[in-house]
């Protein structure tokens, strides 16, 4: 059990993006004060918080300021400066600690950690300037070459079909090692959110099915239709990780389901996850409220999915199109993150619909040009 921190205490969030925004909204609804550290003025989270500190994430003075003004500190992304975070430990509570970040912020460390726990993953190779033999490389191809840190939404990733492709992508591993992950045949991409509450009880949100394009999540269906054996594997993996990591806050687990009904873990996210947005409207406790309750030491009631749900990510100009279509879609639970610049493939908002009729009406909205 951890220290209970009650409202109107201040929660500091490192990162001002949409995840921070939705964390802040949940915290504010419960009566907490919220402060945000982000380089961009009027960041999405800053827009709904009590104060915002504008500085780079590795600015120790700014991070110390946030820590001293906060009763508890959390983060909305894993690329936090670990050394800086360690230095502010004396000034505030950081329930998630630093071990969770150390494990999940580096893909090689993460895959190694999972293997040590006996949790299946895709096959992988560590790639640096001293390439393995052609035979070793060919045995794992085709694959995806990824930077070990800093990559998200397809950034820092390259599809690798042959040895020539790998050599041409040397910019990803010339300075620091990268990871080459084998492409795996699967029938579903799924994910799940898990946390532990103030009483150390593990809570697992429903398994959801995800659909990607260009390595970016486009839509999520909740719940995923999976076999009982798959559900059991996922529950076991999520519970094992939550307890092994002494988890505080939400952990997102991305997985593949193979044709023979085996579950392979792809990646871990030590914070709320894009594929959990549906939970704001579809669950009795959203992933964001669950995260807040976990880090402040409060209990969480048994989780319940109220209705099936579909979440559609709005990337780039899709947000503009969705705004113009709002008059025709009263069923949309519409979220505009308030980002200042529309860029291709940038996550700018999302909408969620509930119930089978609304899902069937909207499942192909991204490709339907009839709005």
Short mmCIF file of C-alpha atoms in Angstrom, two decimals:
data_model
loop_
_atom_site.label_atom_id
_atom_site.label_comp_id
_atom_site.label_asym_id
_atom_site.label_seq_id
_atom_site.Cartn_x
_atom_site.Cartn_y
_atom_site.Cartn_z
CA UNK A 1 0.00 0.00 0.00
CA UNK A 2 1.12 3.55 -0.69
CA UNK A 3 0.54 6.92 0.90
CA UNK A 4 -2.96 8.30 0.32
CA UNK A 5 -2.97 11.81 -1.09
CA UNK A 6 -6.37 13.51 -0.94
CA UNK A 7 -7.83 16.56 -2.71
CA UNK A 8 -7.09 19.45 -2.97
CA UNK A 9 -3.47 18.26 -3.23
CA UNK A 10 -1.56 19.18 -6.38
CA UNK A 11 -0.69 16.61 -9.05
CA UNK A 12 2.23 17.53 -11.31
CA UNK A 13 2.24 16.08 -14.82
CA UNK A 14 5.39 15.88 -16.92
CA UNK A 15 4.15 16.34 -20.47
CA UNK A 16 1.36 18.52 -21.78
CA UNK A 17 -0.10 16.44 -24.61
CA UNK A 18 -3.54 14.89 -24.92
CA UNK A 19 -2.83 12.16 -22.37
CA UNK A 20 -1.81 14.82 -19.88
CA UNK A 21 -4.95 16.77 -20.78
CA UNK A 22 -7.24 13.85 -20.01
CA UNK A 23 -5.32 13.02 -16.82
CA UNK A 24 -5.72 16.64 -15.74
CA UNK A 25 -9.44 16.59 -16.48
CA UNK A 26 -9.92 13.47 -14.37
CA UNK A 27 -7.84 14.90 -11.53
CA UNK A 28 -9.69 18.23 -11.60
CA UNK A 29 -13.06 16.44 -11.52
CA UNK A 30 -11.92 14.78 -8.28
CA UNK A 31 -10.89 18.10 -6.74
CA UNK A 32 -7.13 17.99 -7.24
CA UNK A 33 -5.02 20.91 -8.41
CA UNK A 34 -2.90 20.22 -11.48
CA UNK A 35 0.41 21.60 -12.75
CA UNK A 36 2.06 20.75 -16.08
CA UNK A 37 5.60 20.88 -17.45
CA UNK A 38 5.75 21.22 -21.24
CA UNK A 39 7.93 23.15 -23.70
CA UNK A 40 4.90 24.52 -25.58
CA UNK A 41 2.81 27.35 -24.10
CA UNK A 42 -0.90 26.55 -23.83
CA UNK A 43 -0.28 22.84 -24.38
CA UNK A 44 -3.38 20.61 -24.38
CA UNK A 45 -2.85 19.74 -20.72
CA UNK A 46 -1.85 23.29 -19.83
CA UNK A 47 -5.17 24.56 -21.16
CA UNK A 48 -7.10 22.65 -18.46
CA UNK A 49 -4.61 22.88 -15.56
CA UNK A 50 -4.03 25.32 -12.70
CA UNK A 51 -0.53 26.23 -13.83
CA UNK A 52 1.89 25.42 -16.63
CA UNK A 53 5.68 25.59 -16.59
CA UNK A 54 7.14 26.02 -20.08
CA UNK A 55 10.58 24.44 -20.38
CA UNK A 56 12.26 21.41 -21.95
CA UNK A 57 11.54 18.12 -20.18
CA UNK A 58 15.20 17.74 -19.18
CA UNK A 59 15.38 21.24 -17.64
CA UNK A 60 16.29 20.28 -14.08
CA UNK A 61 15.41 23.69 -12.63
CA UNK A 62 11.95 23.60 -14.20
CA UNK A 63 11.36 19.99 -13.16
CA UNK A 64 12.46 20.85 -9.61
CA UNK A 65 10.02 23.76 -9.60
CA UNK A 66 7.18 21.45 -10.67
CA UNK A 67 8.18 18.86 -8.05
CA UNK A 68 8.28 21.41 -5.23
CA UNK A 69 4.86 22.76 -6.20
CA UNK A 70 3.32 19.27 -6.42
CA UNK A 71 2.31 16.72 -3.80
CA UNK A 72 2.64 13.91 -6.33
CA UNK A 73 4.38 13.72 -9.70
CA UNK A 74 3.43 11.63 -12.74
CA UNK A 75 4.18 11.59 -16.46
CA UNK A 76 2.22 11.17 -19.70
CA UNK A 77 4.99 9.64 -21.83
CA UNK A 78 7.99 7.38 -21.28
CA UNK A 79 10.72 9.55 -22.77
CA UNK A 80 11.21 11.40 -19.50
CA UNK A 81 14.77 12.32 -18.55
CA UNK A 82 15.48 9.58 -16.02
CA UNK A 83 18.46 11.30 -14.42
CA UNK A 84 16.50 14.52 -13.89
CA UNK A 85 13.53 12.64 -12.45
CA UNK A 86 15.81 10.85 -10.00
CA UNK A 87 17.18 14.18 -8.76
CA UNK A 88 13.73 15.50 -7.79
CA UNK A 89 12.75 12.43 -5.76
CA UNK A 90 13.46 14.26 -2.46
CA UNK A 91 10.93 17.00 -3.22
CA UNK A 92 7.70 15.10 -3.93
CA UNK A 93 6.00 11.74 -4.14
CA UNK A 94 6.67 9.82 -7.38
CA UNK A 95 4.60 6.65 -6.88
CA UNK A 96 5.51 5.20 -10.29
CA UNK A 97 9.17 5.38 -9.29
CA UNK A 98 12.00 5.20 -11.79
CA UNK A 99 12.31 1.44 -12.36
CA UNK A 100 9.17 1.33 -14.50
CA UNK A 101 10.61 4.08 -16.70
CA UNK A 102 14.02 2.42 -16.88
CA UNK A 103 12.47 -0.80 -18.16
CA UNK A 104 9.98 0.64 -20.64
CA UNK A 105 11.85 3.59 -22.13
CA UNK A 106 14.35 1.33 -23.93
CA UNK A 107 13.02 -1.35 -26.26
CA UNK A 108 15.98 -3.68 -25.73
CA UNK A 109 15.70 -3.41 -21.95
CA UNK A 110 11.94 -3.94 -22.21
CA UNK A 111 12.16 -7.06 -24.40
CA UNK A 112 14.89 -8.51 -22.18
CA UNK A 113 12.78 -7.87 -19.07
CA UNK A 114 9.78 -9.62 -20.64
CA UNK A 115 11.90 -12.63 -21.60
CA UNK A 116 13.24 -12.90 -18.06
CA UNK A 117 9.64 -13.09 -16.82
CA UNK A 118 8.85 -15.82 -19.32
CA UNK A 119 6.45 -13.56 -21.25
CA UNK A 120 6.49 -14.31 -24.99
CA UNK A 121 7.47 -11.54 -27.42
CA UNK A 122 8.27 -11.27 -31.10
CA UNK A 123 11.76 -12.40 -32.07
CA UNK A 124 14.32 -9.61 -32.12
CA UNK A 125 17.96 -8.73 -32.72
CA UNK A 126 20.08 -5.95 -31.25
CA UNK A 127 21.56 -4.00 -34.16
CA UNK A 128 24.60 -1.74 -33.95
CA UNK A 129 27.40 -0.70 -36.29
CA UNK A 130 28.85 -4.22 -36.06
CA UNK A 131 26.07 -6.02 -37.92
CA UNK A 132 25.41 -9.70 -37.26
CA UNK A 133 26.15 -12.15 -40.06
CA UNK A 134 23.89 -12.18 -43.10
CA UNK A 135 22.57 -15.60 -42.07
CA UNK A 136 21.51 -14.30 -38.65
CA UNK A 137 19.88 -11.22 -40.16
CA UNK A 138 18.04 -13.18 -42.86
CA UNK A 139 16.65 -15.55 -40.22
CA UNK A 140 14.66 -12.70 -38.65
CA UNK A 141 13.54 -10.89 -41.81
CA UNK A 142 11.23 -9.33 -42.78
CA UNK A 143 11.23 -7.04 -39.79
CA UNK A 144 10.88 -3.54 -38.40
CA UNK A 145 13.99 -1.64 -37.33
CA UNK A 146 13.26 0.67 -34.39
CA UNK A 147 15.26 3.12 -32.33
CA UNK A 148 15.51 1.91 -28.75
CA UNK A 149 14.27 5.21 -27.29
CA UNK A 150 12.25 8.18 -28.44
CA UNK A 151 10.18 6.44 -31.10
CA UNK A 152 6.38 6.72 -31.27
CA UNK A 153 3.62 6.66 -33.90
CA UNK A 154 6.00 5.31 -36.53
CA UNK A 155 8.79 7.79 -35.81
CA UNK A 156 12.21 6.16 -35.57
CA UNK A 157 11.01 3.05 -37.40
CA UNK A 158 11.88 1.53 -40.76
CA UNK A 159 10.47 -1.52 -42.57
CA UNK A 160 13.29 -3.94 -43.40
CA UNK A 161 12.76 -6.55 -46.12
CA UNK A 162 16.37 -7.56 -46.80
CA UNK A 163 19.98 -6.99 -45.76
CA UNK A 164 20.33 -4.06 -48.17
CA UNK A 165 17.41 -2.29 -46.46
CA UNK A 166 19.13 -2.77 -43.11
CA UNK A 167 22.41 -1.34 -44.35
CA UNK A 168 20.58 1.63 -45.88
CA UNK A 169 18.96 2.36 -42.51
CA UNK A 170 22.30 2.74 -40.70
CA UNK A 171 21.33 6.23 -39.51
CA UNK A 172 19.09 4.52 -36.94
CA UNK A 173 21.91 2.50 -35.38
CA UNK A 174 25.15 4.32 -36.20
CA UNK A 175 25.36 6.17 -32.88
CA UNK A 176 23.46 3.86 -30.50
CA UNK A 177 22.08 0.33 -30.87
CA UNK A 178 18.66 -0.21 -32.45
CA UNK A 179 16.35 -3.21 -32.32
CA UNK A 180 15.20 -5.30 -35.28
CA UNK A 181 11.88 -6.96 -34.55
CA UNK A 182 10.65 -9.81 -36.71
CA UNK A 183 7.36 -9.27 -38.51
CA UNK A 184 4.93 -11.77 -37.08
CA UNK A 185 1.86 -13.30 -38.66
CA UNK A 186 -1.10 -12.48 -36.44
CA UNK A 187 -4.87 -12.37 -36.64
CA UNK A 188 -5.43 -9.49 -34.24
CA UNK A 189 -3.56 -6.59 -32.67
CA UNK A 190 -4.90 -6.11 -29.16
CA UNK A 191 -4.08 -4.14 -26.05
CA UNK A 192 -5.09 -3.90 -22.44
CA UNK A 193 -4.67 -1.41 -19.61
CA UNK A 194 -3.81 -2.53 -16.10
CA UNK A 195 -3.17 -0.82 -12.78
CA UNK A 196 -3.02 -1.49 -9.05
CA UNK A 197 -5.03 0.63 -6.68
CA UNK A 198 -4.29 2.00 -3.23
CA UNK A 199 -5.07 -1.40 -1.70
CA UNK A 200 -2.62 -3.15 -4.08
CA UNK A 201 -5.51 -4.80 -5.96
CA UNK A 202 -4.91 -5.40 -9.67
CA UNK A 203 -7.52 -3.97 -12.07
CA UNK A 204 -7.56 -4.89 -15.77
CA UNK A 205 -9.59 -3.00 -18.38
CA UNK A 206 -11.20 -4.99 -21.23
CA UNK A 207 -9.07 -6.36 -24.03
CA UNK A 208 -9.52 -4.18 -27.12
CA UNK A 209 -8.73 -4.71 -30.79
CA UNK A 210 -6.61 -2.10 -32.58
CA UNK A 211 -6.25 -1.17 -36.24
CA UNK A 212 -3.14 0.68 -37.44
CA UNK A 213 -2.00 2.47 -40.59
CA UNK A 214 1.60 3.60 -41.10
CA UNK A 215 2.33 2.37 -37.56
CA UNK A 216 -0.23 4.81 -36.10
CA UNK A 217 -3.39 3.70 -34.31
CA UNK A 218 -6.49 4.57 -36.34
CA UNK A 219 -9.31 2.88 -34.46
CA UNK A 220 -10.04 0.71 -31.45
CA UNK A 221 -12.93 -1.69 -30.83
CA UNK A 222 -13.95 -2.57 -27.27
CA UNK A 223 -14.25 -5.32 -26.34
CA UNK A 224 -12.07 -7.43 -28.63
CA UNK A 225 -13.58 -10.76 -29.63
CA UNK A 226 -10.98 -13.22 -28.34
CA UNK A 227 -11.07 -16.84 -27.26
CA UNK A 228 -11.24 -17.62 -23.51
CA UNK A 229 -7.71 -19.06 -23.73
CA UNK A 230 -6.46 -15.74 -25.13
CA UNK A 231 -8.26 -13.78 -22.41
CA UNK A 232 -6.65 -16.02 -19.79
CA UNK A 233 -3.16 -15.48 -21.25
CA UNK A 234 -3.66 -11.71 -21.28
CA UNK A 235 -4.99 -11.61 -17.72
CA UNK A 236 -2.00 -13.66 -16.56
CA UNK A 237 0.48 -11.39 -18.37
CA UNK A 238 -1.13 -8.19 -17.08
CA UNK A 239 -1.29 -9.43 -13.49
CA UNK A 240 2.29 -10.68 -13.56
CA UNK A 241 3.58 -7.37 -14.89
CA UNK A 242 1.54 -5.29 -12.44
CA UNK A 243 2.86 -7.19 -9.44
CA UNK A 244 6.44 -7.58 -10.67
CA UNK A 245 6.71 -3.85 -11.39
CA UNK A 246 4.98 -2.85 -8.13
CA UNK A 247 2.79 -0.92 -10.53
CA UNK A 248 1.38 2.52 -9.78
CA UNK A 249 -0.52 4.32 -12.49
CA UNK A 250 -1.74 2.67 -15.67
CA UNK A 251 0.38 0.36 -17.81
CA UNK A 252 -0.62 -0.17 -21.45
CA UNK A 253 0.28 -3.56 -22.94
CA UNK A 254 0.23 -3.95 -26.74
CA UNK A 255 0.03 -7.53 -28.01
CA UNK A 256 -0.42 -9.75 -31.05
CA UNK A 257 -2.73 -12.77 -31.18
CA UNK A 258 -1.42 -15.46 -33.55
CA UNK A 259 -3.43 -17.93 -35.61
CA UNK A 260 -2.78 -20.65 -33.04
CA UNK A 261 -4.21 -18.40 -30.30
CA UNK A 262 -0.91 -17.47 -28.67
CA UNK A 263 -0.32 -14.01 -27.23
CA UNK A 264 2.92 -12.14 -27.94
CA UNK A 265 3.69 -8.88 -26.16
CA UNK A 266 4.83 -6.14 -28.53
CA UNK A 267 5.35 -3.06 -26.35
CA UNK A 268 4.66 -1.62 -22.90
CA UNK A 269 3.57 1.94 -22.16
CA UNK A 270 4.01 3.14 -18.54
CA UNK A 271 1.05 5.53 -18.71
CA UNK A 272 -2.44 5.74 -20.19
CA UNK A 273 -2.58 4.57 -23.78
CA UNK A 274 -4.23 5.82 -26.96
CA UNK A 275 -6.23 2.60 -27.26
CA UNK A 276 -7.78 3.23 -23.84
CA UNK A 277 -9.57 6.46 -24.80
CA UNK A 278 -12.86 4.59 -25.26
CA UNK A 279 -12.93 4.08 -21.48
CA UNK A 280 -13.87 7.73 -20.83
CA UNK A 281 -17.43 7.11 -22.02
CA UNK A 282 -17.71 3.32 -22.12
CA UNK A 283 -16.40 2.36 -18.66
CA UNK A 284 -17.53 3.05 -15.12
CA UNK A 285 -13.89 4.05 -14.43
CA UNK A 286 -11.79 5.47 -17.27
CA UNK A 287 -8.11 4.66 -17.64
CA UNK A 288 -7.40 8.27 -16.67
CA UNK A 289 -9.39 8.19 -13.44
CA UNK A 290 -7.82 4.80 -12.73
CA UNK A 291 -4.34 6.26 -13.20
CA UNK A 292 -5.08 9.16 -10.85
CA UNK A 293 -6.63 6.90 -8.22
CA UNK A 294 -3.64 4.58 -8.38
CA UNK A 295 -0.96 7.25 -7.93
CA UNK A 296 -2.79 8.96 -5.04
CA UNK A 297 -3.46 5.68 -3.24
CA UNK A 298 -7.24 5.46 -3.60
CA UNK A 299 -9.26 2.28 -4.19
CA UNK A 300 -10.82 1.48 -7.57
CA UNK A 301 -14.21 -0.19 -7.86
CA UNK A 302 -14.54 -3.32 -10.03
CA UNK A 303 -14.30 -2.29 -13.67
CA UNK A 304 -17.34 -2.56 -15.90
CA UNK A 305 -17.80 -1.96 -19.63
CA UNK A 306 -21.18 -0.23 -19.98
CA UNK A 307 -21.56 -0.70 -23.75
CA UNK A 308 -19.43 -1.87 -26.68
CA UNK A 309 -17.44 1.05 -28.06
CA UNK A 310 -15.54 2.26 -31.10
CA UNK A 311 -12.83 4.92 -30.82
CA UNK A 312 -11.64 6.70 -33.97
CA UNK A 313 -8.37 8.65 -33.90
CA UNK A 314 -8.42 11.95 -35.78
CA UNK A 315 -5.08 12.46 -37.48
CA UNK A 316 -4.04 15.61 -39.30
CA UNK A 317 -6.81 17.00 -41.52
CA UNK A 318 -9.20 14.29 -40.32
CA UNK A 319 -9.88 16.62 -37.39
CA UNK A 320 -11.08 19.37 -39.74
CA UNK A 321 -13.30 16.89 -41.56
CA UNK A 322 -14.74 15.66 -38.26
CA UNK A 323 -15.48 19.19 -37.07
CA UNK A 324 -17.46 19.83 -40.25
CA UNK A 325 -19.37 16.55 -39.78
CA UNK A 326 -20.37 17.14 -36.14
CA UNK A 327 -23.87 18.35 -37.09
CA UNK A 328 -24.60 14.92 -38.61
CA UNK A 329 -23.34 12.81 -35.70
CA UNK A 330 -25.11 13.35 -32.39
CA UNK A 331 -23.80 9.92 -31.33
CA UNK A 332 -20.17 11.11 -31.32
CA UNK A 333 -18.40 11.76 -28.03
CA UNK A 334 -16.03 14.26 -29.64
CA UNK A 335 -12.61 15.21 -28.25
CA UNK A 336 -10.54 18.02 -29.79
CA UNK A 337 -7.16 18.26 -28.05
CA UNK A 338 -6.66 21.94 -28.85
CA UNK A 339 -3.28 21.53 -30.53
CA UNK A 340 -2.12 24.62 -32.39
CA UNK A 341 -0.89 23.07 -35.63
CA UNK A 342 -2.44 20.53 -37.99
CA UNK A 343 0.24 18.20 -39.38
CA UNK A 344 -0.11 14.94 -41.33
CA UNK A 345 -0.59 11.89 -39.06
CA UNK A 346 -0.50 14.04 -35.90
CA UNK A 347 -3.00 12.96 -33.24
CA UNK A 348 -5.30 15.97 -32.92
CA UNK A 349 -8.46 14.46 -31.49
CA UNK A 350 -10.72 11.44 -31.36
CA UNK A 351 -14.34 10.46 -31.07
CA UNK A 352 -16.01 7.50 -29.40
CA UNK A 353 -19.38 5.94 -30.13
CA UNK A 354 -21.27 3.46 -27.96
CA UNK A 355 -23.46 0.52 -28.89
CA UNK A 356 -23.59 -1.83 -31.85
CA UNK A 357 -25.76 0.41 -34.05
CA UNK A 358 -23.45 3.42 -33.65
CA UNK A 359 -20.38 1.23 -34.16
CA UNK A 360 -21.71 -0.19 -37.43
CA UNK A 361 -22.58 3.33 -38.62
CA UNK A 362 -19.08 4.68 -37.92
CA UNK A 363 -16.69 1.76 -38.33
CA UNK A 364 -15.73 2.85 -41.86
CA UNK A 365 -15.93 6.60 -41.24
CA UNK A 366 -12.25 7.17 -42.06
CA UNK A 367 -12.69 5.78 -45.57
CA UNK A 368 -16.24 6.97 -46.19
CA UNK A 369 -16.06 10.27 -48.11
CA UNK A 370 -19.81 10.85 -48.08
CA UNK A 371 -19.94 13.25 -45.12
#
